CSV table of C-alpha atoms in Angstrom, one decimal:
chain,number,residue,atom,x,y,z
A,604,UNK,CA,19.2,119.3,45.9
A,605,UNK,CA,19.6,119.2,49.5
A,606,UNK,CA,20.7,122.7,51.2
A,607,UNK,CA,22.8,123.0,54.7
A,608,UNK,CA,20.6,125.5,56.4
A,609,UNK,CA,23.8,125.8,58.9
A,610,UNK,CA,26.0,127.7,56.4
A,611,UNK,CA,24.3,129.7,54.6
A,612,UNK,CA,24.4,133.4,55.5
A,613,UNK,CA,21.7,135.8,56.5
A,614,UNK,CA,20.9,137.2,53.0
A,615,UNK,CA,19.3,133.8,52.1
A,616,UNK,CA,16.4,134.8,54.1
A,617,UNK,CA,15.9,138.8,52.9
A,618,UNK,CA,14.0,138.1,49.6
A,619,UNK,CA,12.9,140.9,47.2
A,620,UNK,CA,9.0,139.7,47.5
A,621,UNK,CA,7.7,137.4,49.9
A,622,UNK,CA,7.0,134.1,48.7
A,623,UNK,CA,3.1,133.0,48.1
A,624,UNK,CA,2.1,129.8,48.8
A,625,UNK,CA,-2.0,129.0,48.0
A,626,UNK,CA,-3.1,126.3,50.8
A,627,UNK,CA,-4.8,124.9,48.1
A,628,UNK,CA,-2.9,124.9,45.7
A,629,UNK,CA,0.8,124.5,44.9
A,630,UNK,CA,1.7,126.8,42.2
A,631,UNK,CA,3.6,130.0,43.1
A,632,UNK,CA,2.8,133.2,41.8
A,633,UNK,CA,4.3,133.8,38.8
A,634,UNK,CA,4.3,137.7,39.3
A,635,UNK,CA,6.3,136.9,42.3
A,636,UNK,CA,10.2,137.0,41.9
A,637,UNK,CA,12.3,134.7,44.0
A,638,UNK,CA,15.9,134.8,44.0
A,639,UNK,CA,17.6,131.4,44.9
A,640,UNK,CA,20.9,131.7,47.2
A,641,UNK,CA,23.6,129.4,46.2
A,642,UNK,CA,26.4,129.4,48.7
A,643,UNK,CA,29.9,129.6,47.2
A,644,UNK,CA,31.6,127.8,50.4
A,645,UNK,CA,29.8,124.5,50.0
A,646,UNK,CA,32.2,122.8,47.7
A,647,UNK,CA,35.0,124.0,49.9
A,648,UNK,CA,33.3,122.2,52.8
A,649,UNK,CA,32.8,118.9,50.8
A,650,UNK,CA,36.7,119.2,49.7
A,651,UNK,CA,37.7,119.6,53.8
A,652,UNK,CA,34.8,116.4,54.4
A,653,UNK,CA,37.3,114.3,51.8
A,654,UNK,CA,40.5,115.5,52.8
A,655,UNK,CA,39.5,114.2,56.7
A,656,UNK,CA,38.7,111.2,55.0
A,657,UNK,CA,41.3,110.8,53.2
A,658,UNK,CA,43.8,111.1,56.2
A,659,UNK,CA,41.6,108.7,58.4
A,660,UNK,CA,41.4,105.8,55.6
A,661,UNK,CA,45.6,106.4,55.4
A,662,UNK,CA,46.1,105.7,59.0
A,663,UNK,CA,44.0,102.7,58.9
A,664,UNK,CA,45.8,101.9,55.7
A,665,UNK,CA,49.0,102.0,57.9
A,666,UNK,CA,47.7,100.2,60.9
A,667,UNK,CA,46.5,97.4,58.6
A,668,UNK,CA,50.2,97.3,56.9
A,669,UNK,CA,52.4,97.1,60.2
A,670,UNK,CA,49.9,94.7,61.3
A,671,UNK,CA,50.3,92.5,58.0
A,672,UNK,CA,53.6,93.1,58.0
A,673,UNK,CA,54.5,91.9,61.8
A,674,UNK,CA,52.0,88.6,60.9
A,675,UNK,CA,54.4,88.4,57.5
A,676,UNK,CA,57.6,88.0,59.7
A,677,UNK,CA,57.4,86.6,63.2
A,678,UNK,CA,60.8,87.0,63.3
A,679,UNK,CA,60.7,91.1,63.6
A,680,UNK,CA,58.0,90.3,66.8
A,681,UNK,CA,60.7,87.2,68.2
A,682,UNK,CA,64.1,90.3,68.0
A,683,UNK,CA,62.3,93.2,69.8
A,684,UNK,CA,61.1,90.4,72.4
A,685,UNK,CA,64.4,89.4,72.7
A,686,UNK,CA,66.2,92.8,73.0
A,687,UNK,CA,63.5,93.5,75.7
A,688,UNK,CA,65.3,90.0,77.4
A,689,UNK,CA,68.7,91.3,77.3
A,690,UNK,CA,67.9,94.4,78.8
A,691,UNK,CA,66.3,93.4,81.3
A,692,UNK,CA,69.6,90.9,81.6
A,693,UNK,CA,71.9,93.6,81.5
A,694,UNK,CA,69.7,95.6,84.6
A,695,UNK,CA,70.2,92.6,86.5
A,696,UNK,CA,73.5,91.8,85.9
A,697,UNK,CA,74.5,95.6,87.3
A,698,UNK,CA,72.4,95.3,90.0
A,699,UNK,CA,74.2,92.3,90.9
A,700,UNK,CA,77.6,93.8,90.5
A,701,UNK,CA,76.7,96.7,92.5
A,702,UNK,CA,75.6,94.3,95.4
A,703,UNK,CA,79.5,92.8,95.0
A,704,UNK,CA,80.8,96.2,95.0
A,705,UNK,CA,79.2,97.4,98.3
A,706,UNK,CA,79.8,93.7,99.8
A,707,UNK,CA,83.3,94.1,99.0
A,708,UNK,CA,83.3,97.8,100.2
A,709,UNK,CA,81.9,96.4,103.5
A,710,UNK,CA,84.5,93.9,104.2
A,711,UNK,CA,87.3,96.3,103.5
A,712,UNK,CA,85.6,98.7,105.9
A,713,UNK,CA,85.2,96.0,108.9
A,714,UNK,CA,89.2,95.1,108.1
A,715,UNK,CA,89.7,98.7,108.7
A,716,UNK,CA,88.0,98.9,111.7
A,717,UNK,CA,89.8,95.4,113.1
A,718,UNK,CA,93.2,97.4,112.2
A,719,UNK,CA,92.8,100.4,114.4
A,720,UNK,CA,91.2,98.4,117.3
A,721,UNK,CA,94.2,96.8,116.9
A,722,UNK,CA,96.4,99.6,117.0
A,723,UNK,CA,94.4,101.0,120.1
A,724,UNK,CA,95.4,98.0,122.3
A,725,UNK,CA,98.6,98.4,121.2
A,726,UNK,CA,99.6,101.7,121.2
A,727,UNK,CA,98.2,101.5,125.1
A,728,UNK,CA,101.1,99.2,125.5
A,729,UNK,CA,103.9,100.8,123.0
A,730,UNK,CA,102.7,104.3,125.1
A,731,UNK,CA,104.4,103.2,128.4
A,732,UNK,CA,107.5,102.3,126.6
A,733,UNK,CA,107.9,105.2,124.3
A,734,UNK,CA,107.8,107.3,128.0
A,735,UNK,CA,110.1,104.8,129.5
A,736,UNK,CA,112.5,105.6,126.8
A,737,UNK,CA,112.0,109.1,126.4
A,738,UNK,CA,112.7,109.3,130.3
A,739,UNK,CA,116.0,107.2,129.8
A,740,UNK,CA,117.0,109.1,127.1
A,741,UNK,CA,116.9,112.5,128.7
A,742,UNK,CA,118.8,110.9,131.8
A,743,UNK,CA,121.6,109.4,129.4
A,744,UNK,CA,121.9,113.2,127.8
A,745,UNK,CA,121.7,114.9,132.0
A,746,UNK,CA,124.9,112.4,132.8
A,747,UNK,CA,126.4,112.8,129.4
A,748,UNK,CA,126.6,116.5,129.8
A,749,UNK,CA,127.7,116.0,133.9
A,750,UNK,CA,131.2,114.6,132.2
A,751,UNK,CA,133.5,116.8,131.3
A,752,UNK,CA,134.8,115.4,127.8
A,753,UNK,CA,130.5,115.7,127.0
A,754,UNK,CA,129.9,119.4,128.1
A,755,UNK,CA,130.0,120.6,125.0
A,756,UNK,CA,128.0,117.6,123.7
A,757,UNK,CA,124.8,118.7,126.2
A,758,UNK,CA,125.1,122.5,125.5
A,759,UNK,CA,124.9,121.6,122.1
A,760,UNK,CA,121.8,119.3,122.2
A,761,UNK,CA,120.1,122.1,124.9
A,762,UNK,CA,121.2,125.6,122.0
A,763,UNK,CA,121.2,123.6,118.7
A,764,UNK,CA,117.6,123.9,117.4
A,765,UNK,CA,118.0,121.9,115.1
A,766,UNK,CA,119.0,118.8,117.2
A,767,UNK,CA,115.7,119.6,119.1
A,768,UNK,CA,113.8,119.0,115.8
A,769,UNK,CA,115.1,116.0,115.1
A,770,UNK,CA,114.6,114.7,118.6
A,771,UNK,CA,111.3,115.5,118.3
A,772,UNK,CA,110.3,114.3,114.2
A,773,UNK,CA,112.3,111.5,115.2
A,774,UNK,CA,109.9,110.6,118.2
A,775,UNK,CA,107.0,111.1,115.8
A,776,UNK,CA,108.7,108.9,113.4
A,777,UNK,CA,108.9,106.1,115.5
A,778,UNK,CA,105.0,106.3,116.7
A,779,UNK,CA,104.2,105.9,113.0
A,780,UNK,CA,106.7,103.6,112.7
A,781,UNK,CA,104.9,101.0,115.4
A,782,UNK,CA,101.3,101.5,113.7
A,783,UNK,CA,102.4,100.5,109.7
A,784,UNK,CA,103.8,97.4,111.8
A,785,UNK,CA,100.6,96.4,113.2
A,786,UNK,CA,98.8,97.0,110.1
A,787,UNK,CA,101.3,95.1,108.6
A,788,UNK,CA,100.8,92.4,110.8
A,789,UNK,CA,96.7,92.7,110.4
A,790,UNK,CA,96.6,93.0,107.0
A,791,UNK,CA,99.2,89.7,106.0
A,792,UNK,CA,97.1,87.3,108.8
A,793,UNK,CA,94.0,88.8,106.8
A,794,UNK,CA,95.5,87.6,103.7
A,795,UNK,CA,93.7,91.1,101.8
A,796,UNK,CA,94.3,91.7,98.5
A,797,UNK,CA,97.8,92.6,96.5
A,798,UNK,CA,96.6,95.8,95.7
A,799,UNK,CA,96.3,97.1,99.9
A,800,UNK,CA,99.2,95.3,100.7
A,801,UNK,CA,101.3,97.1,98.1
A,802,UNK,CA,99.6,100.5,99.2
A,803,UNK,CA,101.1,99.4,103.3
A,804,UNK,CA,104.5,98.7,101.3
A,805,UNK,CA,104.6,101.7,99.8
A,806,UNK,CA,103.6,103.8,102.6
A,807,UNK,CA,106.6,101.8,104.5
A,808,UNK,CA,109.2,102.4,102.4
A,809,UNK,CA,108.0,107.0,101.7
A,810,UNK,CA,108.7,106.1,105.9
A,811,UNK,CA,112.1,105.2,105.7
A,812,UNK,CA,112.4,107.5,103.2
A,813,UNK,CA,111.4,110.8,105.2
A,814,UNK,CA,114.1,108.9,107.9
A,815,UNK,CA,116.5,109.6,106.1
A,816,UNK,CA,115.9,113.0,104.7
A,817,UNK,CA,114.9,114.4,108.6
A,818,UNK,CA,118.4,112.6,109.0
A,819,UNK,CA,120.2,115.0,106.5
A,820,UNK,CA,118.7,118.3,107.9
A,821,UNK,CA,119.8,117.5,111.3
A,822,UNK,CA,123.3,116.3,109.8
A,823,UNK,CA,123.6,120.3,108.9
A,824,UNK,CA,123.1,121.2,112.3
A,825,UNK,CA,125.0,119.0,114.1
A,826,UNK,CA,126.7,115.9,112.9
A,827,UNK,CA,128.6,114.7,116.2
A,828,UNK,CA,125.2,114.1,116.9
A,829,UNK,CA,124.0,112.5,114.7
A,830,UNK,CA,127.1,110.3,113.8
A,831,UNK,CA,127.4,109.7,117.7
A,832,UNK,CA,123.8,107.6,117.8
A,833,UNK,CA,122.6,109.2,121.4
A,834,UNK,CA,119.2,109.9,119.4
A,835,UNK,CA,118.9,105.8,119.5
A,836,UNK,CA,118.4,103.4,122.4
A,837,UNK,CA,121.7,101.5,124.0
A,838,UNK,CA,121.0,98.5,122.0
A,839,UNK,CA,120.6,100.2,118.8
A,840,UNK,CA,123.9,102.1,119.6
A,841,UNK,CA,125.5,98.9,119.8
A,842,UNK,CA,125.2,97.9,116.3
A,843,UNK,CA,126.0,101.7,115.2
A,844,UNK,CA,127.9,102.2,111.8
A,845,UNK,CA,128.1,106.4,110.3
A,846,UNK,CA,124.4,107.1,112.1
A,847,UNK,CA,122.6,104.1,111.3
A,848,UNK,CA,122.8,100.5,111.2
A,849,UNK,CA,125.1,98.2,108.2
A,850,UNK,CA,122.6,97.3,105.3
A,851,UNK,CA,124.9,94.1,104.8
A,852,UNK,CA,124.1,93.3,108.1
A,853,UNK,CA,120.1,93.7,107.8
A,854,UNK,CA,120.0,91.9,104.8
A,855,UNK,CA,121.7,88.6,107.2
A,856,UNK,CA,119.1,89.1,109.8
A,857,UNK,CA,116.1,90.0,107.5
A,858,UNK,CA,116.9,87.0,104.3
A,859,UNK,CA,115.9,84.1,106.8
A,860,UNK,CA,112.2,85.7,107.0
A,861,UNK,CA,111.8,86.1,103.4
A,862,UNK,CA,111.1,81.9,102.3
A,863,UNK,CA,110.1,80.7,100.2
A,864,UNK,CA,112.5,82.3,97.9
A,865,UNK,CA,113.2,81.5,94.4
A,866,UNK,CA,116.8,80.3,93.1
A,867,UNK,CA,116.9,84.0,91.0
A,868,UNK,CA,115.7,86.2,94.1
A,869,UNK,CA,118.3,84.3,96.5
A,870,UNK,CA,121.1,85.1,94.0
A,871,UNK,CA,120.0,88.8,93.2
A,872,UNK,CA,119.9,88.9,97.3
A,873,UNK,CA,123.6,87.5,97.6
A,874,UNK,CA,125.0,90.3,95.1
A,875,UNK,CA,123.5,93.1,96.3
A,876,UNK,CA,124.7,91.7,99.9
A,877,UNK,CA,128.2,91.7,98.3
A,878,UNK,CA,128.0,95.0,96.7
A,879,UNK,CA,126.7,96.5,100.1
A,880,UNK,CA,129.5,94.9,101.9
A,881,UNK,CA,132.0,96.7,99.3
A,882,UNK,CA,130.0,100.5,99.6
A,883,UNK,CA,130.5,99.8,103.1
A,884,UNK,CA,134.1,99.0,103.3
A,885,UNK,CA,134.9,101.6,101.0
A,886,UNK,CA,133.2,104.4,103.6
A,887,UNK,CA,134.7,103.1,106.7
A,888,UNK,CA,138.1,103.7,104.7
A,889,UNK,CA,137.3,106.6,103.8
A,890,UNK,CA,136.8,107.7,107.5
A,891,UNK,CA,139.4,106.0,108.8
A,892,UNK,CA,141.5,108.1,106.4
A,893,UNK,CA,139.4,111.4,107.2
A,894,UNK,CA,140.0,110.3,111.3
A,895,UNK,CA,144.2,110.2,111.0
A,896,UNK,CA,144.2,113.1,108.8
A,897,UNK,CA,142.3,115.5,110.9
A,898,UNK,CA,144.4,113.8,114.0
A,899,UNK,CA,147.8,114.7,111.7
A,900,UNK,CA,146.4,118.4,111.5
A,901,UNK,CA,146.3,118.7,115.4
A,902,UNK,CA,149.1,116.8,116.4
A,903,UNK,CA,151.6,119.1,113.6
A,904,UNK,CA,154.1,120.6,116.1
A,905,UNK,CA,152.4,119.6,119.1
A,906,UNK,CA,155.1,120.7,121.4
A,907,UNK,CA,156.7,122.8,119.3
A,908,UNK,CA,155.4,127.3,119.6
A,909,UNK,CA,151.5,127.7,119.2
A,910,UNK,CA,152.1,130.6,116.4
A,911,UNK,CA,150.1,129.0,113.8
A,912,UNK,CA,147.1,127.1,116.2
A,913,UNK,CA,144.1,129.1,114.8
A,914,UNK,CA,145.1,127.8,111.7
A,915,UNK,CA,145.8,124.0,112.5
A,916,UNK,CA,142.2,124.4,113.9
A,917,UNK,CA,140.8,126.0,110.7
A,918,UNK,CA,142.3,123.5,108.4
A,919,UNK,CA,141.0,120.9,111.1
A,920,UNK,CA,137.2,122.4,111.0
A,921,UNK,CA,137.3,122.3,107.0
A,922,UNK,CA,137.7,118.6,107.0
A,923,UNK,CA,135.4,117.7,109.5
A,924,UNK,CA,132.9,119.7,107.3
A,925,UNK,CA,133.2,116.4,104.8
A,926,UNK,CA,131.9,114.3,107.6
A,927,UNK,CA,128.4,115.5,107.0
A,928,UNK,CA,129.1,113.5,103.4
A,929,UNK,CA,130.3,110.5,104.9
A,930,UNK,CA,126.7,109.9,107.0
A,931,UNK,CA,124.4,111.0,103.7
A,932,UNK,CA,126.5,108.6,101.4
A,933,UNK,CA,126.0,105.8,104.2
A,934,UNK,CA,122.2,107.0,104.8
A,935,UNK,CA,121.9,107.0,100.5
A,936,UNK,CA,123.6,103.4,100.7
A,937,UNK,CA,121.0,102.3,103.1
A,938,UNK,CA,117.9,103.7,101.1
A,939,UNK,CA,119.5,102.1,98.0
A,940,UNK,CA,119.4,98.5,99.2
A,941,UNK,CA,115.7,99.1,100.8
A,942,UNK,CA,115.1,99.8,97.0
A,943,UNK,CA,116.6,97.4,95.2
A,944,UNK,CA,115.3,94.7,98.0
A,945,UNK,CA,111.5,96.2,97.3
A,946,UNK,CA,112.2,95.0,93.5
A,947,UNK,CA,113.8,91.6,94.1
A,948,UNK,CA,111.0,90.6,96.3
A,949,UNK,CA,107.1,90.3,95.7
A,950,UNK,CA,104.8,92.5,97.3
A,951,UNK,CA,104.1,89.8,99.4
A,952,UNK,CA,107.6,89.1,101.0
A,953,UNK,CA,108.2,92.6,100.6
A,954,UNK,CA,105.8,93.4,103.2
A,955,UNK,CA,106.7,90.6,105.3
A,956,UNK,CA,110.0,92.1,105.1
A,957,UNK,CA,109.8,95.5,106.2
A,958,UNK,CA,107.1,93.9,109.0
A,959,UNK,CA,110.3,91.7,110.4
A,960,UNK,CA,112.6,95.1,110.0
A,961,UNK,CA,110.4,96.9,111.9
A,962,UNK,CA,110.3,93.9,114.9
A,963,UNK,CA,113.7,93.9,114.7
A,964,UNK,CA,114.2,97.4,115.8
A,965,UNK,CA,111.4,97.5,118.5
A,966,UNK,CA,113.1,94.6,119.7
A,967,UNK,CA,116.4,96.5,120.1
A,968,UNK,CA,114.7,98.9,122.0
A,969,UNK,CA,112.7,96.9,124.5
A,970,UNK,CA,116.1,95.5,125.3
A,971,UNK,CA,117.7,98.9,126.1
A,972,UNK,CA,114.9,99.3,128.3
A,973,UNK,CA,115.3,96.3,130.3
A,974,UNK,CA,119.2,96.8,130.2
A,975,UNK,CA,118.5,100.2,132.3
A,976,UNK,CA,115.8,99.0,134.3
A,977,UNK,CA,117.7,96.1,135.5
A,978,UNK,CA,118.7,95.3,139.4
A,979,UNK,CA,121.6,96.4,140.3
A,980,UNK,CA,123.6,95.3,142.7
A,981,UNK,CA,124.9,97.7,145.7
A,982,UNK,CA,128.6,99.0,145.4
């Protein structure tokens, strides 16, 4: 029996009676007593040596199994090569469509920077007419208020703050109004996408839109004012109906710019035309009534004793208070059609639309400025 001199404990060695050995012979003493140590822990080490030999022949056992079993079927090997493939695909691909993404980004950002250069030039132009105007305008209200039937107009204009506001909102309005035309203008010779040209569209029409409502504030404050046009140029004046310009009439000048037109869109245009034309006629009826009845009111007893004037002017005052309707039902009237024009059209002649609207009015105005700076001859 062999004996592992490694584990077995100190006691093996502390024996009773030494152990005699005769060089010359090999028989121990029989007098002597020996006691033999037989460690308890050696089976439990040989069960340990086979359990760690056990789990080492499993694992191979396992290795050799998924390696029989890949040989077995090729096809197992062929799928996980394969998904590896499309991964790798699927990387690729959204590394390409990133590189689209920021190409496209780039593009938009170069038309963006060709816009505002754009409206730089311009606006260095559009600046020395805006003062031109502004300078005219403030001349036209100085001789206004030198006549006597238009004192009371220029007091009002100098004490009503609220004419001031407008004067000054409306300014503003028209700045912004000049820059969505040139990128209007940019962005249909860039022929950009649907999507940006129906953001310019939008952002035209909230425009005309915020017209109208600083329009209706300053109606409150002063409606003469308003309703007289003296916040527009001389041309604009010209074609003056209730603070603003005939929708009927914009629709004539604006349809021409439009083509190509489909035979649906022309007739949808015609109606609403015709319906404008009605609303219209229907207003200037309305204030043609509202003009003789408040002229009635004054002219009552006109020669006859002045005991009840304070009250032929009150009843006078409370129907000029329904003018301020007259001008927000024509301002509502023009909003409307803008609306109902947006819809009948494609973004696309939409936006060609509201570019030729927005010509036509800086047209109107370049003209009042050459009609004051004209010669004239000496009287």
């Amino acid at each position: 029996m062999e004996l592992y001199y490694a584990h077995l404990p100190q006691s093996f060695h502390s024996l009773k009676s030494p152990i005699s050995v005769d060089s010359s012979s090999t028989k121990v003493s029989s007098s002597t007593r020996v006691e033999v140590y037989e460690p308890k822990n050696v089976n439990g080490i040989w069960e340990a040596d086979s359990s760690q030999n056990t789990c080492v022949s499993g694992i191979i056992e396992a290795d050799r199994r998924n390696k029989n079993m890949f040989q077995d079927n090729p096809q197992d090997a062929c799928r996980g090569s394969k998904k590896n493939s499309q991964e790798a695909s699927k990387s690729s691909d959204k590394a390409l469509r990133r590189l689209a993404q920021n190409r496209e980004a780039a593009r938009k950002s170069r038309l963006r920077k060709k816009v505002y250069v754009q409206q730089l030039e311009s606006s260095r132009t559009k600046l020395a007419q805006l003062e031109h105007e502004l300078e005219m305008t403030k001349q036209q209200g100085v001789s206004i208020s030198g006549h006597s039937g238009g004192t009371n107009l220029g007091l009002s204009r100098a004490m009503n703050p609220g004419v001031t506001a407008f004067e000054m909102e409306y300014g503003h309005w028209v700045e912004e109004q000049n820059r969505q035309i040139c990128e209007l203008r940019a962005a249909l010779q860039a022929r950009v996408s649907d999507i940006e040209l129906r953001m310019l569209v939008e952002s035209g029409m909230s425009h005309y839109h915020h017209l109208f409502h600083i329009k209706s504030i300053a109606a409150k404050s002063d409606v003469f004012f308003l309703i007289s046009g003296i916040w527009k140029s001389a041309a604009e004046r010209f074609f003056l109906w209730i603070g603003g310009s005939r929708p009927s009439e914009l629709l004539k000048v604006l349809t021409p710019h439009l083509d190509p037109l489909t035979e649906q869109q022309l007739v949808a245009i015609c109606n609403l035309q015709q319906s404008s034309q009605q609303a219209e006629d229907a207003l200037s009826q309305g204030l043609d009534k509202l003009q003789q009845t408040i002229a009635e009111a004054l002219t009552a007893d006109l020669l006859g004793p002045s005991a009840n004037y304070m009250g032929k002017m009150t009843n006078a005052m409370v129907q000029l208070e329904s003018l301020v309707g007259f001008v927000n039902q024509a301002d509502h009237l023009r909003q409307k059609t803008l609306q109902q024009m947006s819809k009948i059209l494609t973004i696309r002649q939409a936006a060609r639309g509201l570019l030729a609207l927005g010509d036509y009015f800086q047209r109107l105005r370049a003209l009042s400025s050459l009609w004051v700076a004209r010669p004239h001859e000496p009287s």
